[in-house]
Amino acid sequence: MGGGGRYPYPKAVWSPAGGWWVQPKNWKTNTLVVALGTGVISYGLFVISTKNEERFLKPKKWIPSELWSDVKVGGKDS
Protein backbone atom coordinates (compact mmCIF):
# COMPACT_ATOMS: atom_id res chain seq x y z
CA MET A 1 0.00 0.00 0.00
CA GLY A 2 1.09 3.54 -0.53
CA GLY A 3 3.03 5.38 -3.13
CA GLY A 4 5.94 3.01 -3.44
CA GLY A 5 9.21 2.84 -1.56
CA ARG A 6 11.44 5.63 -0.44
CA TYR A 7 13.31 7.34 -3.18
CA PRO A 8 16.66 9.17 -3.11
CA TYR A 9 16.36 12.79 -2.03
CA PRO A 10 18.82 15.66 -1.71
CA LYS A 11 20.53 15.64 1.70
CA ALA A 12 21.37 19.37 1.60
CA VAL A 13 17.75 20.55 1.73
CA TRP A 14 16.69 21.99 5.09
CA SER A 15 13.06 22.15 6.17
CA PRO A 16 11.63 23.58 9.40
CA ALA A 17 9.19 20.65 9.44
CA GLY A 18 12.06 18.16 9.44
CA GLY A 19 12.29 17.10 5.83
CA TRP A 20 11.39 13.79 4.29
CA TRP A 21 10.07 10.88 6.37
CA VAL A 22 10.74 12.44 9.70
CA GLN A 23 9.87 10.52 12.84
CA PRO A 24 12.39 11.47 15.55
CA LYS A 25 13.05 8.81 18.16
CA ASN A 26 12.31 11.23 21.01
CA TRP A 27 9.12 12.83 19.64
CA LYS A 28 7.12 11.89 22.75
CA THR A 29 9.66 13.56 25.05
CA ASN A 30 9.77 16.65 22.84
CA THR A 31 5.98 16.86 22.87
CA LEU A 32 5.90 16.52 26.66
CA VAL A 33 8.52 19.23 27.14
CA VAL A 34 6.62 21.65 24.90
CA ALA A 35 3.30 20.85 26.60
CA LEU A 36 4.76 21.38 30.08
CA GLY A 37 6.46 24.61 29.00
CA THR A 38 3.20 25.88 27.54
CA GLY A 39 1.38 24.99 30.75
CA VAL A 40 3.91 26.75 32.98
CA ILE A 41 3.88 29.90 30.86
CA SER A 42 0.06 29.89 30.73
CA TYR A 43 -0.17 29.51 34.51
CA GLY A 44 2.29 32.36 35.03
CA LEU A 45 0.29 34.63 32.73
CA PHE A 46 -2.90 33.66 34.56
CA VAL A 47 -1.41 34.60 37.95
CA ILE A 48 -0.13 37.93 36.64
CA SER A 49 -3.50 38.63 35.04
CA THR A 50 -5.44 37.96 38.25
CA LYS A 51 -3.13 40.26 40.23
CA ASN A 52 -3.62 43.10 37.73
CA GLU A 53 -7.38 42.74 37.31
CA GLU A 54 -9.51 45.81 37.99
CA ARG A 55 -13.23 46.52 37.66
CA PHE A 56 -14.58 50.04 37.53
CA LEU A 57 -18.20 48.98 37.05
CA LYS A 58 -20.08 46.07 38.53
CA PRO A 59 -20.66 43.40 35.84
CA LYS A 60 -24.28 43.16 34.69
CA LYS A 61 -24.01 39.37 34.40
CA TRP A 62 -21.91 36.78 36.18
CA ILE A 63 -18.43 36.42 34.73
CA PRO A 64 -16.03 33.51 35.40
CA SER A 65 -13.22 35.68 36.77
CA GLU A 66 -15.40 36.47 39.79
CA LEU A 67 -14.53 32.99 41.05
CA TRP A 68 -10.83 33.75 41.56
CA SER A 69 -10.71 37.53 41.71
CA ASP A 70 -10.50 39.43 45.02
CA VAL A 71 -11.06 42.77 43.30
CA LYS A 72 -14.13 44.70 44.38
CA VAL A 73 -15.95 47.12 42.11
CA GLY A 74 -14.05 50.38 41.79
CA GLY A 75 -10.51 49.05 41.37
CA LYS A 76 -7.84 47.73 43.70
CA ASP A 77 -7.98 50.53 46.28
CA SER A 78 -11.73 50.78 46.77
PDB file of N, CA and C in Angstrom:
ATOM      1  N   MET A   1       0.823  -1.182   0.000  1.00  0.00           N
ATOM      2  CA  MET A   1       0.000   0.000   0.000  1.00  0.00           C
ATOM      3  C   MET A   1       0.863   1.238   0.000  1.00  0.00           C
ATOM      4  N   GLY A   2       0.371   2.284  -0.547  1.00  0.00           N
ATOM      5  CA  GLY A   2       1.092   3.538  -0.527  1.00  0.00           C
ATOM      6  C   GLY A   2       1.686   3.863  -1.879  1.00  0.00           C
ATOM      7  N   GLY A   3       2.478   4.865  -1.889  1.00  0.00           N
ATOM      8  CA  GLY A   3       3.035   5.378  -3.135  1.00  0.00           C
ATOM      9  C   GLY A   3       4.378   4.802  -3.496  1.00  0.00           C
ATOM     10  N   GLY A   4       4.661   3.612  -3.102  1.00  0.00           N
ATOM     11  CA  GLY A   4       5.938   3.008  -3.444  1.00  0.00           C
ATOM     12  C   GLY A   4       6.943   3.188  -2.312  1.00  0.00           C
ATOM     13  N   GLY A   5       8.165   2.762  -2.567  1.00  0.00           N
ATOM     14  CA  GLY A   5       9.209   2.842  -1.555  1.00  0.00           C
ATOM     15  C   GLY A   5       9.803   4.232  -1.455  1.00  0.00           C
ATOM     16  N   ARG A   6      10.749   4.353  -0.585  1.00  0.00           N
ATOM     17  CA  ARG A   6      11.435   5.626  -0.437  1.00  0.00           C
ATOM     18  C   ARG A   6      12.388   5.827  -1.603  1.00  0.00           C
ATOM     19  N   TYR A   7      12.476   7.030  -2.039  1.00  0.00           N
ATOM     20  CA  TYR A   7      13.314   7.345  -3.176  1.00  0.00           C
ATOM     21  C   TYR A   7      14.460   8.245  -2.730  1.00  0.00           C
ATOM     22  N   PRO A   8      15.536   8.316  -3.485  1.00  0.00           N
ATOM     23  CA  PRO A   8      16.655   9.172  -3.108  1.00  0.00           C
ATOM     24  C   PRO A   8      16.225  10.646  -3.111  1.00  0.00           C
ATOM     25  N   TYR A   9      16.700  11.370  -2.125  1.00  0.00           N
ATOM     26  CA  TYR A   9      16.357  12.788  -2.028  1.00  0.00           C
ATOM     27  C   TYR A   9      17.611  13.576  -1.681  1.00  0.00           C
ATOM     28  N   PRO A  10      17.622  14.854  -1.987  1.00  0.00           N
ATOM     29  CA  PRO A  10      18.816  15.657  -1.707  1.00  0.00           C
ATOM     30  C   PRO A  10      19.027  15.823  -0.199  1.00  0.00           C
ATOM     31  N   LYS A  11      20.225  15.567   0.269  1.00  0.00           N
ATOM     32  CA  LYS A  11      20.532  15.643   1.696  1.00  0.00           C
ATOM     33  C   LYS A  11      20.758  17.081   2.152  1.00  0.00           C
ATOM     34  N   ALA A  12      21.028  18.000   1.244  1.00  0.00           N
ATOM     35  CA  ALA A  12      21.369  19.373   1.603  1.00  0.00           C
ATOM     36  C   ALA A  12      20.149  20.260   1.807  1.00  0.00           C
ATOM     37  N   VAL A  13      18.952  19.747   1.584  1.00  0.00           N
ATOM     38  CA  VAL A  13      17.745  20.554   1.729  1.00  0.00           C
ATOM     39  C   VAL A  13      17.361  20.601   3.204  1.00  0.00           C
ATOM     40  N   TRP A  14      17.105  21.833   3.699  1.00  0.00           N
ATOM     41  CA  TRP A  14      16.689  21.989   5.086  1.00  0.00           C
ATOM     42  C   TRP A  14      15.226  22.379   5.109  1.00  0.00           C
ATOM     43  N   SER A  15      14.478  21.834   6.041  1.00  0.00           N
ATOM     44  CA  SER A  15      13.059  22.148   6.171  1.00  0.00           C
ATOM     45  C   SER A  15      12.739  22.340   7.649  1.00  0.00           C
ATOM     46  N   PRO A  16      11.990  23.396   8.000  1.00  0.00           N
ATOM     47  CA  PRO A  16      11.629  23.575   9.401  1.00  0.00           C
ATOM     48  C   PRO A  16      10.744  22.446   9.922  1.00  0.00           C
ATOM     49  N   ALA A  17      10.046  21.763   9.021  1.00  0.00           N
ATOM     50  CA  ALA A  17       9.195  20.653   9.439  1.00  0.00           C
ATOM     51  C   ALA A  17       9.994  19.366   9.615  1.00  0.00           C
ATOM     52  N   GLY A  18      11.239  19.338   9.222  1.00  0.00           N
ATOM     53  CA  GLY A  18      12.059  18.163   9.438  1.00  0.00           C
ATOM     54  C   GLY A  18      12.476  17.433   8.193  1.00  0.00           C
ATOM     55  N   GLY A  19      11.872  17.749   7.069  1.00  0.00           N
ATOM     56  CA  GLY A  19      12.288  17.101   5.830  1.00  0.00           C
ATOM     57  C   GLY A  19      11.474  15.855   5.531  1.00  0.00           C
ATOM     58  N   TRP A  20      12.087  14.979   4.745  1.00  0.00           N
ATOM     59  CA  TRP A  20      11.388  13.794   4.287  1.00  0.00           C
ATOM     60  C   TRP A  20      11.367  12.708   5.364  1.00  0.00           C
ATOM     61  N   TRP A  21      10.246  12.055   5.513  1.00  0.00           N
ATOM     62  CA  TRP A  21      10.068  10.875   6.369  1.00  0.00           C
ATOM     63  C   TRP A  21      10.608  11.068   7.782  1.00  0.00           C
ATOM     64  N   VAL A  22      10.225  12.142   8.374  1.00  0.00           N
ATOM     65  CA  VAL A  22      10.743  12.444   9.703  1.00  0.00           C
ATOM     66  C   VAL A  22       9.882  11.772  10.766  1.00  0.00           C
ATOM     67  N   GLN A  23      10.508  11.089  11.658  1.00  0.00           N
ATOM     68  CA  GLN A  23       9.867  10.521  12.841  1.00  0.00           C
ATOM     69  C   GLN A  23      10.970  10.400  13.896  1.00  0.00           C
ATOM     70  N   PRO A  24      11.295  11.518  14.577  1.00  0.00           N
ATOM     71  CA  PRO A  24      12.386  11.466  15.546  1.00  0.00           C
ATOM     72  C   PRO A  24      12.121  10.436  16.644  1.00  0.00           C
ATOM     73  N   LYS A  25      13.187   9.833  17.131  1.00  0.00           N
ATOM     74  CA  LYS A  25      13.047   8.807  18.161  1.00  0.00           C
ATOM     75  C   LYS A  25      12.491   9.370  19.461  1.00  0.00           C
ATOM     76  N   ASN A  26      12.742  10.650  19.745  1.00  0.00           N
ATOM     77  CA  ASN A  26      12.306  11.227  21.007  1.00  0.00           C
ATOM     78  C   ASN A  26      11.134  12.194  20.830  1.00  0.00           C
ATOM     79  N   TRP A  27      10.223  11.918  19.902  1.00  0.00           N
ATOM     80  CA  TRP A  27       9.122  12.829  19.643  1.00  0.00           C
ATOM     81  C   TRP A  27       8.185  12.924  20.838  1.00  0.00           C
ATOM     82  N   LYS A  28       8.008  11.848  21.581  1.00  0.00           N
ATOM     83  CA  LYS A  28       7.120  11.893  22.749  1.00  0.00           C
ATOM     84  C   LYS A  28       7.700  12.792  23.834  1.00  0.00           C
ATOM     85  N   THR A  29       8.999  12.706  24.063  1.00  0.00           N
ATOM     86  CA  THR A  29       9.664  13.561  25.051  1.00  0.00           C
ATOM     87  C   THR A  29       9.598  15.020  24.616  1.00  0.00           C
ATOM     88  N   ASN A  30       9.851  15.281  23.338  1.00  0.00           N
ATOM     89  CA  ASN A  30       9.773  16.651  22.837  1.00  0.00           C
ATOM     90  C   ASN A  30       8.365  17.219  23.013  1.00  0.00           C
ATOM     91  N   THR A  31       7.360  16.420  22.719  1.00  0.00           N
ATOM     92  CA  THR A  31       5.978  16.861  22.869  1.00  0.00           C
ATOM     93  C   THR A  31       5.668  17.148  24.332  1.00  0.00           C
ATOM     94  N   LEU A  32       6.130  16.312  25.238  1.00  0.00           N
ATOM     95  CA  LEU A  32       5.899  16.519  26.661  1.00  0.00           C
ATOM     96  C   LEU A  32       6.583  17.785  27.159  1.00  0.00           C
ATOM     97  N   VAL A  33       7.793  18.025  26.730  1.00  0.00           N
ATOM     98  CA  VAL A  33       8.524  19.228  27.142  1.00  0.00           C
ATOM     99  C   VAL A  33       7.800  20.483  26.672  1.00  0.00           C
ATOM    100  N   VAL A  34       7.345  20.484  25.431  1.00  0.00           N
ATOM    101  CA  VAL A  34       6.625  21.649  24.902  1.00  0.00           C
ATOM    102  C   VAL A  34       5.294  21.829  25.625  1.00  0.00           C
ATOM    103  N   ALA A  35       4.582  20.759  25.893  1.00  0.00           N
ATOM    104  CA  ALA A  35       3.296  20.851  26.597  1.00  0.00           C
ATOM    105  C   ALA A  35       3.493  21.389  28.018  1.00  0.00           C
ATOM    106  N   LEU A  36       4.504  20.891  28.727  1.00  0.00           N
ATOM    107  CA  LEU A  36       4.764  21.381  30.082  1.00  0.00           C
ATOM    108  C   LEU A  36       5.198  22.847  30.066  1.00  0.00           C
ATOM    109  N   GLY A  37       6.036  23.213  29.118  1.00  0.00           N
ATOM    110  CA  GLY A  37       6.460  24.606  28.996  1.00  0.00           C
ATOM    111  C   GLY A  37       5.283  25.528  28.720  1.00  0.00           C
ATOM    112  N   THR A  38       4.393  25.100  27.843  1.00  0.00           N
ATOM    113  CA  THR A  38       3.200  25.882  27.539  1.00  0.00           C
ATOM    114  C   THR A  38       2.314  26.021  28.772  1.00  0.00           C
ATOM    115  N   GLY A  39       2.183  24.947  29.531  1.00  0.00           N
ATOM    116  CA  GLY A  39       1.380  24.992  30.753  1.00  0.00           C
ATOM    117  C   GLY A  39       1.957  25.931  31.800  1.00  0.00           C
ATOM    118  N   VAL A  40       3.264  25.886  31.993  1.00  0.00           N
ATOM    119  CA  VAL A  40       3.915  26.749  32.984  1.00  0.00           C
ATOM    120  C   VAL A  40       3.783  28.215  32.585  1.00  0.00           C
ATOM    121  N   ILE A  41       4.005  28.516  31.326  1.00  0.00           N
ATOM    122  CA  ILE A  41       3.881  29.902  30.859  1.00  0.00           C
ATOM    123  C   ILE A  41       2.428  30.378  30.974  1.00  0.00           C
ATOM    124  N   SER A  42       1.476  29.520  30.628  1.00  0.00           N
ATOM    125  CA  SER A  42       0.061  29.891  30.734  1.00  0.00           C
ATOM    126  C   SER A  42      -0.333  30.146  32.181  1.00  0.00           C
ATOM    127  N   TYR A  43       0.136  29.311  33.098  1.00  0.00           N
ATOM    128  CA  TYR A  43      -0.173  29.509  34.513  1.00  0.00           C
ATOM    129  C   TYR A  43       0.428  30.822  35.018  1.00  0.00           C
ATOM    130  N   GLY A  44       1.656  31.108  34.625  1.00  0.00           N
ATOM    131  CA  GLY A  44       2.285  32.360  35.034  1.00  0.00           C
ATOM    132  C   GLY A  44       1.518  33.575  34.529  1.00  0.00           C
ATOM    133  N   LEU A  45       1.083  33.531  33.277  1.00  0.00           N
ATOM    134  CA  LEU A  45       0.291  34.632  32.732  1.00  0.00           C
ATOM    135  C   LEU A  45      -1.051  34.763  33.455  1.00  0.00           C
ATOM    136  N   PHE A  46      -1.645  33.646  33.825  1.00  0.00           N
ATOM    137  CA  PHE A  46      -2.904  33.657  34.558  1.00  0.00           C
ATOM    138  C   PHE A  46      -2.736  34.345  35.915  1.00  0.00           C
ATOM    139  N   VAL A  47      -1.669  34.006  36.633  1.00  0.00           N
ATOM    140  CA  VAL A  47      -1.408  34.603  37.945  1.00  0.00           C
ATOM    141  C   VAL A  47      -1.175  36.103  37.819  1.00  0.00           C
ATOM    142  N   ILE A  48      -0.379  36.508  36.855  1.00  0.00           N
ATOM    143  CA  ILE A  48      -0.127  37.933  36.637  1.00  0.00           C
ATOM    144  C   ILE A  48      -1.428  38.652  36.291  1.00  0.00           C
ATOM    145  N   SER A  49      -2.243  38.025  35.457  1.00  0.00           N
ATOM    146  CA  SER A  49      -3.503  38.629  35.037  1.00  0.00           C
ATOM    147  C   SER A  49      -4.453  38.819  36.221  1.00  0.00           C
ATOM    148  N   THR A  50      -4.530  37.822  37.103  1.00  0.00           N
ATOM    149  CA  THR A  50      -5.437  37.960  38.246  1.00  0.00           C
ATOM    150  C   THR A  50      -4.958  39.029  39.223  1.00  0.00           C
ATOM    151  N   LYS A  51      -3.651  39.215  39.338  1.00  0.00           N
ATOM    152  CA  LYS A  51      -3.131  40.258  40.229  1.00  0.00           C
ATOM    153  C   LYS A  51      -3.387  41.655  39.678  1.00  0.00           C
ATOM    154  N   ASN A  52      -3.447  41.798  38.362  1.00  0.00           N
ATOM    155  CA  ASN A  52      -3.615  43.103  37.734  1.00  0.00           C
ATOM    156  C   ASN A  52      -5.065  43.418  37.370  1.00  0.00           C
ATOM    157  N   GLU A  53      -5.988  42.556  37.713  1.00  0.00           N
ATOM    158  CA  GLU A  53      -7.375  42.745  37.309  1.00  0.00           C
ATOM    159  C   GLU A  53      -8.027  43.878  38.090  1.00  0.00           C
ATOM    160  N   GLU A  54      -8.760  44.713  37.383  1.00  0.00           N
ATOM    161  CA  GLU A  54      -9.515  45.809  37.990  1.00  0.00           C
ATOM    162  C   GLU A  54     -10.893  45.860  37.366  1.00  0.00           C
ATOM    163  N   ARG A  55     -11.873  46.287  38.175  1.00  0.00           N
ATOM    164  CA  ARG A  55     -13.225  46.516  37.657  1.00  0.00           C
ATOM    165  C   ARG A  55     -13.672  47.888  38.118  1.00  0.00           C
ATOM    166  N   PHE A  56     -14.118  48.705  37.191  1.00  0.00           N
ATOM    167  CA  PHE A  56     -14.584  50.038  37.534  1.00  0.00           C
ATOM    168  C   PHE A  56     -16.111  50.077  37.614  1.00  0.00           C
ATOM    169  N   LEU A  57     -16.751  49.111  36.978  1.00  0.00           N
ATOM    170  CA  LEU A  57     -18.201  48.982  37.050  1.00  0.00           C
ATOM    171  C   LEU A  57     -18.544  47.558  37.431  1.00  0.00           C
ATOM    172  N   LYS A  58     -19.631  47.408  38.166  1.00  0.00           N
ATOM    173  CA  LYS A  58     -20.076  46.066  38.527  1.00  0.00           C
ATOM    174  C   LYS A  58     -20.589  45.367  37.265  1.00  0.00           C
ATOM    175  N   PRO A  59     -20.186  44.117  37.034  1.00  0.00           N
ATOM    176  CA  PRO A  59     -20.664  43.404  35.843  1.00  0.00           C
ATOM    177  C   PRO A  59     -22.185  43.220  35.899  1.00  0.00           C
ATOM    178  N   LYS A  60     -22.835  43.338  34.749  1.00  0.00           N
ATOM    179  CA  LYS A  60     -24.283  43.157  34.689  1.00  0.00           C
ATOM    180  C   LYS A  60     -24.657  41.689  34.823  1.00  0.00           C
ATOM    181  N   LYS A  61     -23.793  40.817  34.312  1.00  0.00           N
ATOM    182  CA  LYS A  61     -24.011  39.375  34.398  1.00  0.00           C
ATOM    183  C   LYS A  61     -22.827  38.754  35.125  1.00  0.00           C
ATOM    184  N   TRP A  62     -22.996  37.517  35.549  1.00  0.00           N
ATOM    185  CA  TRP A  62     -21.910  36.781  36.183  1.00  0.00           C
ATOM    186  C   TRP A  62     -20.812  36.527  35.163  1.00  0.00           C
ATOM    187  N   ILE A  63     -19.566  36.719  35.589  1.00  0.00           N
ATOM    188  CA  ILE A  63     -18.425  36.420  34.729  1.00  0.00           C
ATOM    189  C   ILE A  63     -17.501  35.453  35.472  1.00  0.00           C
ATOM    190  N   PRO A  64     -16.843  34.546  34.754  1.00  0.00           N
ATOM    191  CA  PRO A  64     -16.034  33.512  35.400  1.00  0.00           C
ATOM    192  C   PRO A  64     -14.923  34.045  36.295  1.00  0.00           C
ATOM    193  N   SER A  65     -14.337  35.193  35.965  1.00  0.00           N
ATOM    194  CA  SER A  65     -13.220  35.676  36.765  1.00  0.00           C
ATOM    195  C   SER A  65     -13.642  36.088  38.166  1.00  0.00           C
ATOM    196  N   GLU A  66     -14.930  36.184  38.427  1.00  0.00           N
ATOM    197  CA  GLU A  66     -15.396  36.471  39.789  1.00  0.00           C
ATOM    198  C   GLU A  66     -15.085  35.321  40.740  1.00  0.00           C
ATOM    199  N   LEU A  67     -14.849  34.132  40.203  1.00  0.00           N
ATOM    200  CA  LEU A  67     -14.530  32.988  41.049  1.00  0.00           C
ATOM    201  C   LEU A  67     -13.166  33.127  41.714  1.00  0.00           C
ATOM    202  N   TRP A  68     -12.185  33.696  41.021  1.00  0.00           N
ATOM    203  CA  TRP A  68     -10.827  33.753  41.557  1.00  0.00           C
ATOM    204  C   TRP A  68     -10.354  35.167  41.844  1.00  0.00           C
ATOM    205  N   SER A  69     -11.136  36.152  41.543  1.00  0.00           N
ATOM    206  CA  SER A  69     -10.712  37.527  41.713  1.00  0.00           C
ATOM    207  C   SER A  69     -11.118  38.058  43.085  1.00  0.00           C
ATOM    208  N   ASP A  70     -10.207  38.783  43.744  1.00  0.00           N
ATOM    209  CA  ASP A  70     -10.501  39.428  45.018  1.00  0.00           C
ATOM    210  C   ASP A  70     -10.830  40.897  44.834  1.00  0.00           C
ATOM    211  N   VAL A  71     -10.858  41.351  43.588  1.00  0.00           N
ATOM    212  CA  VAL A  71     -11.055  42.766  43.296  1.00  0.00           C
ATOM    213  C   VAL A  71     -12.522  43.111  43.473  1.00  0.00           C
ATOM    214  N   LYS A  72     -12.779  44.185  44.217  1.00  0.00           N
ATOM    215  CA  LYS A  72     -14.132  44.699  44.383  1.00  0.00           C
ATOM    216  C   LYS A  72     -14.367  45.764  43.314  1.00  0.00           C
ATOM    217  N   VAL A  73     -15.625  46.105  43.114  1.00  0.00           N
ATOM    218  CA  VAL A  73     -15.951  47.118  42.113  1.00  0.00           C
ATOM    219  C   VAL A  73     -15.317  48.428  42.504  1.00  0.00           C
ATOM    220  N   GLY A  74     -14.669  49.088  41.547  1.00  0.00           N
ATOM    221  CA  GLY A  74     -14.046  50.376  41.792  1.00  0.00           C
ATOM    222  C   GLY A  74     -12.527  50.309  41.739  1.00  0.00           C
ATOM    223  N   GLY A  75     -11.965  49.154  41.472  1.00  0.00           N
ATOM    224  CA  GLY A  75     -10.509  49.050  41.370  1.00  0.00           C
ATOM    225  C   GLY A  75      -9.902  48.406  42.595  1.00  0.00           C
ATOM    226  N   LYS A  76      -8.581  48.415  42.641  1.00  0.00           N
ATOM    227  CA  LYS A  76      -7.836  47.731  43.700  1.00  0.00           C
ATOM    228  C   LYS A  76      -7.924  48.445  45.041  1.00  0.00           C
ATOM    229  N   ASP A  77      -8.042  49.783  45.038  1.00  0.00           N
ATOM    230  CA  ASP A  77      -7.979  50.532  46.280  1.00  0.00           C
ATOM    231  C   ASP A  77      -9.327  50.820  46.889  1.00  0.00           C
ATOM    232  N   SER A  78     -10.398  50.453  46.258  1.00  0.00           N
ATOM    233  CA  SER A  78     -11.730  50.782  46.769  1.00  0.00           C
ATOM    234  C   SER A  78     -12.155  49.834  47.857  1.00  0.00           C
TER     235      SER A  78
END
